Amino acid sequence: MSSQTTTRRKLRNRSKVRVAAAGRLRLSIYRSSKYIYAQIIDDAAGRTVAQVGSKAVKTGTKTESAAAVGKAVAEAALAAGVKQVVFDRGQYRYHGRVKALADAAREAGLDF
């Protein structure tokens, strides 16, 4: 897949996220070939509220690690007083590890 395709997909998704945000914080995902990272970003203040990577919570397969990251980032967000976020999947399709992370974050109490 070309860089131009992924950049366009990311920008298209990011514009939809900005419209849907309406003052909510953003749960942003980065997925590499080995690890997955999630952070909750306050775009208005320009700061990161919570962040977790699969290096810190490595368990089992990559999908299981992604689910553990989702649960951990939801717990960190709830500890910081954040309940509602908008999910920013970036250029990644909503399946596999990205879906596992999102489902685990929802189950842990994060609303999006």
CSV table of N, CA and C in Angstrom, one decimal:
chain,number,residue,atom,x,y,z
A,1,MET,N,0.8,-1.2,0.0
A,1,MET,CA,0.0,0.0,0.0
A,1,MET,C,0.9,1.2,0.0
A,2,SER,N,0.5,2.2,-0.8
A,2,SER,CA,1.4,3.3,-0.9
A,2,SER,C,1.2,4.3,0.2
A,3,SER,N,2.2,5.1,0.4
A,3,SER,CA,2.2,6.1,1.5
A,3,SER,C,1.0,7.1,1.2
A,4,GLN,N,0.8,7.4,0.0
A,4,GLN,CA,-0.3,8.4,-0.3
A,4,GLN,C,-1.6,7.8,0.1
A,5,THR,N,-1.8,6.6,-0.1
A,5,THR,CA,-3.1,6.0,0.2
A,5,THR,C,-3.4,6.0,1.7
A,6,THR,N,-2.3,5.6,2.5
A,6,THR,CA,-2.5,5.6,3.9
A,6,THR,C,-2.6,7.0,4.5
A,7,THR,N,-1.9,8.0,3.9
A,7,THR,CA,-2.1,9.4,4.3
A,7,THR,C,-3.5,9.9,4.1
A,8,ARG,N,-4.0,9.6,2.9
A,8,ARG,CA,-5.4,10.0,2.6
A,8,ARG,C,-6.4,9.4,3.5
A,9,ARG,N,-6.2,8.1,3.8
A,9,ARG,CA,-7.1,7.4,4.7
A,9,ARG,C,-7.1,8.0,6.1
A,10,LYS,N,-5.9,8.3,6.5
A,10,LYS,CA,-5.7,8.9,7.9
A,10,LYS,C,-6.3,10.3,7.9
A,11,LEU,N,-6.1,11.1,6.9
A,11,LEU,CA,-6.7,12.4,6.9
A,11,LEU,C,-8.2,12.4,6.8
A,12,ARG,N,-8.8,11.5,6.0
A,12,ARG,CA,-10.2,11.3,5.9
A,12,ARG,C,-10.8,10.9,7.2
A,13,ASN,N,-10.2,10.0,7.9
A,13,ASN,CA,-10.7,9.5,9.2
A,13,ASN,C,-10.6,10.6,10.2
A,14,ARG,N,-9.4,11.3,10.2
A,14,ARG,CA,-9.2,12.4,11.2
A,14,ARG,C,-10.2,13.5,11.1
A,15,SER,N,-10.6,13.9,9.8
A,15,SER,CA,-11.6,14.9,9.7
A,15,SER,C,-13.0,14.5,10.2
A,16,LYS,N,-13.3,13.2,10.1
A,16,LYS,CA,-14.6,12.7,10.6
A,16,LYS,C,-14.5,12.7,12.2
A,17,VAL,N,-13.3,12.4,12.7
A,17,VAL,CA,-13.1,12.4,14.2
A,17,VAL,C,-13.3,13.8,14.7
A,18,ARG,N,-12.8,14.8,14.0
A,18,ARG,CA,-12.9,16.2,14.5
A,18,ARG,C,-14.3,16.7,14.5
A,19,VAL,N,-15.1,16.3,13.5
A,19,VAL,CA,-16.5,16.6,13.5
A,19,VAL,C,-17.3,15.9,14.6
A,20,ALA,N,-17.0,14.7,14.9
A,20,ALA,CA,-17.7,13.9,15.9
A,20,ALA,C,-17.2,14.3,17.3
A,21,ALA,N,-16.1,14.9,17.5
A,21,ALA,CA,-15.5,15.1,18.8
A,21,ALA,C,-16.4,16.0,19.7
A,22,ALA,N,-16.7,17.1,19.2
A,22,ALA,CA,-17.6,18.1,19.9
A,22,ALA,C,-17.1,18.3,21.4
A,23,GLY,N,-15.8,18.6,21.5
A,23,GLY,CA,-15.3,18.9,22.9
A,23,GLY,C,-14.8,17.6,23.6
A,24,ARG,N,-15.0,16.5,23.1
A,24,ARG,CA,-14.5,15.3,23.8
A,24,ARG,C,-13.0,15.0,23.5
A,25,LEU,N,-12.4,14.3,24.3
A,25,LEU,CA,-11.0,13.9,24.1
A,25,LEU,C,-10.9,12.8,23.1
A,26,ARG,N,-9.7,12.6,22.6
A,26,ARG,CA,-9.5,11.7,21.5
A,26,ARG,C,-8.7,10.5,21.9
A,27,LEU,N,-9.1,9.3,21.6
A,27,LEU,CA,-8.4,8.1,21.9
A,27,LEU,C,-7.7,7.7,20.6
A,28,SER,N,-6.4,7.9,20.5
A,28,SER,CA,-5.6,7.7,19.3
A,28,SER,C,-4.8,6.4,19.4
A,29,ILE,N,-4.8,5.7,18.3
A,29,ILE,CA,-4.1,4.4,18.2
A,29,ILE,C,-2.9,4.5,17.2
A,30,TYR,N,-1.8,3.9,17.6
A,30,TYR,CA,-0.7,3.7,16.7
A,30,TYR,C,-0.4,2.2,16.8
A,31,ARG,N,-0.3,1.6,15.6
A,31,ARG,CA,0.0,0.1,15.5
A,31,ARG,C,1.2,-0.1,14.7
A,32,SER,N,2.2,-0.8,15.3
A,32,SER,CA,3.4,-1.2,14.5
A,32,SER,C,3.3,-2.6,14.2
A,33,SER,N,4.3,-3.2,13.6
A,33,SER,CA,4.2,-4.6,13.3
A,33,SER,C,4.3,-5.5,14.6
A,34,LYS,N,4.9,-5.0,15.6
A,34,LYS,CA,5.1,-5.8,16.9
A,34,LYS,C,4.2,-5.3,18.0
A,35,TYR,N,4.0,-4.0,18.1
A,35,TYR,CA,3.4,-3.4,19.3
A,35,TYR,C,2.2,-2.6,18.9
A,36,ILE,N,1.4,-2.2,19.9
A,36,ILE,CA,0.3,-1.3,19.7
A,36,ILE,C,0.3,-0.3,20.8
A,37,TYR,N,0.0,1.0,20.5
A,37,TYR,CA,0.0,2.0,21.5
A,37,TYR,C,-1.3,2.8,21.5
A,38,ALA,N,-1.8,3.3,22.6
A,38,ALA,CA,-3.0,4.1,22.7
A,38,ALA,C,-2.7,5.3,23.6
A,39,GLN,N,-3.3,6.4,23.2
A,39,GLN,CA,-3.2,7.6,24.1
A,39,GLN,C,-4.4,8.4,24.0
A,40,ILE,N,-4.8,9.0,25.1
A,40,ILE,CA,-5.9,9.9,25.2
A,40,ILE,C,-5.4,11.3,25.1
A,41,ILE,N,-5.8,12.1,24.1
A,41,ILE,CA,-5.3,13.4,23.8
A,41,ILE,C,-6.4,14.4,24.0
A,42,ASP,N,-6.0,15.5,24.7
A,42,ASP,CA,-6.9,16.7,24.8
A,42,ASP,C,-6.4,17.7,23.8
A,43,ASP,N,-7.1,17.8,22.6
A,43,ASP,CA,-6.6,18.6,21.5
A,43,ASP,C,-6.8,20.1,21.9
A,44,ALA,N,-7.7,20.5,22.7
A,44,ALA,CA,-7.9,21.9,23.0
A,44,ALA,C,-6.7,22.4,23.9
A,45,ALA,N,-6.3,21.6,24.8
A,45,ALA,CA,-5.1,22.0,25.7
A,45,ALA,C,-3.8,21.5,25.1
A,46,GLY,N,-3.8,20.6,24.1
A,46,GLY,CA,-2.6,20.2,23.5
A,46,GLY,C,-1.7,19.3,24.4
A,47,ARG,N,-2.4,18.4,25.1
A,47,ARG,CA,-1.7,17.6,26.0
A,47,ARG,C,-2.2,16.1,26.0
A,48,THR,N,-1.4,15.2,26.4
A,48,THR,CA,-1.8,13.8,26.5
A,48,THR,C,-2.2,13.5,28.0
A,49,VAL,N,-3.4,13.0,28.1
A,49,VAL,CA,-4.0,12.7,29.4
A,49,VAL,C,-3.5,11.4,29.9
A,50,ALA,N,-3.5,10.4,29.1
A,50,ALA,CA,-3.1,9.0,29.4
A,50,ALA,C,-2.5,8.3,28.2
A,51,GLN,N,-1.6,7.4,28.5
A,51,GLN,CA,-1.0,6.7,27.4
A,51,GLN,C,-0.5,5.3,27.9
A,52,VAL,N,-0.7,4.3,27.0
A,52,VAL,CA,-0.3,2.9,27.4
A,52,VAL,C,0.2,2.3,26.1
A,53,GLY,N,1.3,1.5,26.2
A,53,GLY,CA,1.8,0.7,25.1
A,53,GLY,C,1.9,-0.7,25.4
A,54,SER,N,1.9,-1.6,24.4
A,54,SER,CA,1.9,-3.0,24.7
A,54,SER,C,3.2,-3.5,25.2
A,55,LYS,N,4.3,-2.7,25.1
A,55,LYS,CA,5.5,-3.1,25.7
A,55,LYS,C,5.4,-3.2,27.3
A,56,ALA,N,4.5,-2.4,27.8
A,56,ALA,CA,4.4,-2.4,29.3
A,56,ALA,C,3.4,-3.5,29.8
A,57,VAL,N,2.5,-3.9,28.9
A,57,VAL,CA,1.5,-4.9,29.3
A,57,VAL,C,1.5,-6.1,28.4
A,58,LYS,N,2.7,-6.5,28.0
A,58,LYS,CA,2.9,-7.6,27.1
A,58,LYS,C,2.3,-8.9,27.7
A,59,THR,N,1.3,-9.5,27.0
A,59,THR,CA,0.7,-10.8,27.4
A,59,THR,C,0.3,-11.5,26.2
A,60,GLY,N,0.8,-12.7,26.0
A,60,GLY,CA,0.3,-13.6,24.9
A,60,GLY,C,0.5,-13.1,23.5
A,61,THR,N,-0.5,-13.3,22.7
A,61,THR,CA,-0.5,-12.9,21.3
A,61,THR,C,-0.6,-11.4,21.2
A,62,LYS,N,-0.4,-10.9,19.9
A,62,LYS,CA,-0.6,-9.5,19.7
A,62,LYS,C,-2.0,-9.0,20.0
A,63,THR,N,-3.0,-9.8,19.6
A,63,THR,CA,-4.4,-9.4,19.9
A,63,THR,C,-4.7,-9.4,21.3
A,64,GLU,N,-4.1,-10.3,22.1
A,64,GLU,CA,-4.3,-10.3,23.6
A,64,GLU,C,-3.6,-9.1,24.2
A,65,SER,N,-2.4,-8.7,23.6
A,65,SER,CA,-1.7,-7.5,24.1
A,65,SER,C,-2.5,-6.3,23.8
A,66,ALA,N,-3.2,-6.2,22.6
A,66,ALA,CA,-4.0,-5.1,22.3
A,66,ALA,C,-5.2,-4.9,23.2
A,67,ALA,N,-5.8,-6.1,23.6
A,67,ALA,CA,-6.9,-6.0,24.5
A,67,ALA,C,-6.4,-5.5,25.9
A,68,ALA,N,-5.3,-6.0,26.3
A,68,ALA,CA,-4.7,-5.5,27.6
A,68,ALA,C,-4.4,-4.0,27.5
A,69,VAL,N,-3.9,-3.5,26.4
A,69,VAL,CA,-3.7,-2.1,26.3
A,69,VAL,C,-5.0,-1.3,26.3
A,70,GLY,N,-6.0,-1.8,25.7
A,70,GLY,CA,-7.3,-1.1,25.7
A,70,GLY,C,-7.9,-1.0,27.1
A,71,LYS,N,-7.8,-2.1,27.9
A,71,LYS,CA,-8.2,-2.1,29.3
A,71,LYS,C,-7.4,-1.2,30.1
A,72,ALA,N,-6.1,-1.2,29.9
A,72,ALA,CA,-5.2,-0.3,30.7
A,72,ALA,C,-5.4,1.2,30.4
A,73,VAL,N,-5.6,1.5,29.2
A,73,VAL,CA,-5.8,2.9,28.8
A,73,VAL,C,-7.2,3.4,29.3
A,74,ALA,N,-8.2,2.5,29.3
A,74,ALA,CA,-9.5,2.9,29.9
A,74,ALA,C,-9.4,3.1,31.4
A,75,GLU,N,-8.6,2.3,32.1
A,75,GLU,CA,-8.5,2.5,33.5
A,75,GLU,C,-7.7,3.8,33.8
A,76,ALA,N,-6.7,4.1,33.0
A,76,ALA,CA,-5.9,5.3,33.2
A,76,ALA,C,-6.8,6.5,32.9
A,77,ALA,N,-7.7,6.4,31.9
A,77,ALA,CA,-8.5,7.5,31.6
A,77,ALA,C,-9.6,7.8,32.7
A,78,LEU,N,-10.2,6.7,33.2
A,78,LEU,CA,-11.1,6.8,34.3
A,78,LEU,C,-10.5,7.4,35.5
A,79,ALA,N,-9.2,7.0,35.8
A,79,ALA,CA,-8.5,7.6,36.9
A,79,ALA,C,-8.3,9.1,36.8
A,80,ALA,N,-8.1,9.5,35.5
A,80,ALA,CA,-7.9,10.9,35.2
A,80,ALA,C,-9.3,11.7,35.1
A,81,GLY,N,-10.4,11.0,35.2
A,81,GLY,CA,-11.7,11.6,35.2
A,81,GLY,C,-12.3,11.7,33.8
A,82,VAL,N,-11.8,10.9,32.9
A,82,VAL,CA,-12.3,11.0,31.5
A,82,VAL,C,-13.2,9.8,31.3
A,83,LYS,N,-14.5,10.0,30.9
A,83,LYS,CA,-15.4,8.9,30.6
A,83,LYS,C,-15.7,8.8,29.1
A,84,GLN,N,-15.9,9.9,28.5
A,84,GLN,CA,-16.3,9.9,27.1
A,84,GLN,C,-15.1,10.4,26.2
A,85,VAL,N,-14.9,9.6,25.1
A,85,VAL,CA,-13.8,10.0,24.2
A,85,VAL,C,-14.4,9.7,22.8
A,86,VAL,N,-13.6,10.1,21.8
A,86,VAL,CA,-13.9,9.8,20.4
A,86,VAL,C,-12.8,8.9,19.9
A,87,PHE,N,-13.1,7.8,19.2
A,87,PHE,CA,-12.1,6.9,18.8
A,87,PHE,C,-11.4,7.3,17.5
A,88,ASP,N,-10.1,7.5,17.5
A,88,ASP,CA,-9.4,7.8,16.3
A,88,ASP,C,-8.5,6.6,15.9
A,89,ARG,N,-9.0,5.9,14.9
A,89,ARG,CA,-8.2,4.7,14.5
A,89,ARG,C,-7.1,5.0,13.5
A,90,GLY,N,-7.0,6.3,13.1
A,90,GLY,CA,-6.0,6.7,12.2
A,90,GLY,C,-6.1,6.0,10.8
A,91,GLN,N,-5.1,5.5,10.3
A,91,GLN,CA,-5.1,4.9,9.0
A,91,GLN,C,-5.4,3.4,9.0
A,92,TYR,N,-5.7,2.9,10.2
A,92,TYR,CA,-5.8,1.4,10.4
A,92,TYR,C,-7.3,1.0,10.3
A,93,ARG,N,-7.5,-0.1,9.6
A,93,ARG,CA,-8.9,-0.6,9.5
A,93,ARG,C,-9.4,-1.1,10.9
A,94,TYR,N,-10.7,-1.1,11.1
A,94,TYR,CA,-11.3,-1.5,12.3
A,94,TYR,C,-11.5,-3.0,12.3
A,95,HIS,N,-10.4,-3.7,12.5
A,95,HIS,CA,-10.5,-5.2,12.7
A,95,HIS,C,-9.2,-5.6,13.4
A,96,GLY,N,-9.2,-6.9,13.8
A,96,GLY,CA,-8.0,-7.4,14.4
A,96,GLY,C,-7.6,-6.7,15.7
A,97,ARG,N,-6.4,-6.3,15.8
A,97,ARG,CA,-5.9,-5.7,17.0
A,97,ARG,C,-6.5,-4.4,17.3
A,98,VAL,N,-6.9,-3.6,16.4
A,98,VAL,CA,-7.6,-2.3,16.6
A,98,VAL,C,-8.9,-2.5,17.2
A,99,LYS,N,-9.7,-3.5,16.7
A,99,LYS,CA,-11.0,-3.8,17.2
A,99,LYS,C,-10.9,-4.4,18.6
A,100,ALA,N,-9.9,-5.3,18.9
A,100,ALA,CA,-9.7,-5.8,20.2
A,100,ALA,C,-9.4,-4.8,21.2
A,101,LEU,N,-8.6,-3.8,20.9
A,101,LEU,CA,-8.3,-2.7,21.8
A,101,LEU,C,-9.6,-1.9,22.1
A,102,ALA,N,-10.3,-1.6,21.0
A,102,ALA,CA,-11.5,-0.8,21.2
A,102,ALA,C,-12.6,-1.5,22.1
A,103,ASP,N,-12.8,-2.8,21.8
A,103,ASP,CA,-13.7,-3.6,22.6
A,103,ASP,C,-13.3,-3.6,24.1
A,104,ALA,N,-12.1,-3.9,24.3
A,104,ALA,CA,-11.6,-4.0,25.7
A,104,ALA,C,-11.7,-2.6,26.4
A,105,ALA,N,-11.5,-1.5,25.7
A,105,ALA,CA,-11.6,-0.2,26.3
A,105,ALA,C,-13.1,0.1,26.7
A,106,ARG,N,-14.0,-0.3,25.8
A,106,ARG,CA,-15.4,-0.2,26.1
A,106,ARG,C,-15.9,-1.0,27.3
A,107,GLU,N,-15.4,-2.3,27.3
A,107,GLU,CA,-15.8,-3.1,28.4
A,107,GLU,C,-15.2,-2.6,29.8
A,108,ALA,N,-14.1,-1.9,29.7
A,108,ALA,CA,-13.5,-1.4,30.9
A,108,ALA,C,-14.2,-0.1,31.4
A,109,GLY,N,-15.1,0.4,30.6
A,109,GLY,CA,-15.9,1.6,31.1
A,109,GLY,C,-15.8,2.9,30.3
A,110,LEU,N,-15.0,2.9,29.2
A,110,LEU,CA,-14.8,4.0,28.4
A,110,LEU,C,-15.9,4.1,27.4
A,111,ASP,N,-16.5,5.3,27.2
A,111,ASP,CA,-17.7,5.4,26.3
A,111,ASP,C,-17.3,6.1,25.0
A,112,PHE,N,-17.4,5.4,23.9
A,112,PHE,CA,-17.3,6.0,22.6
A,112,PHE,C,-18.0,5.2,21.6
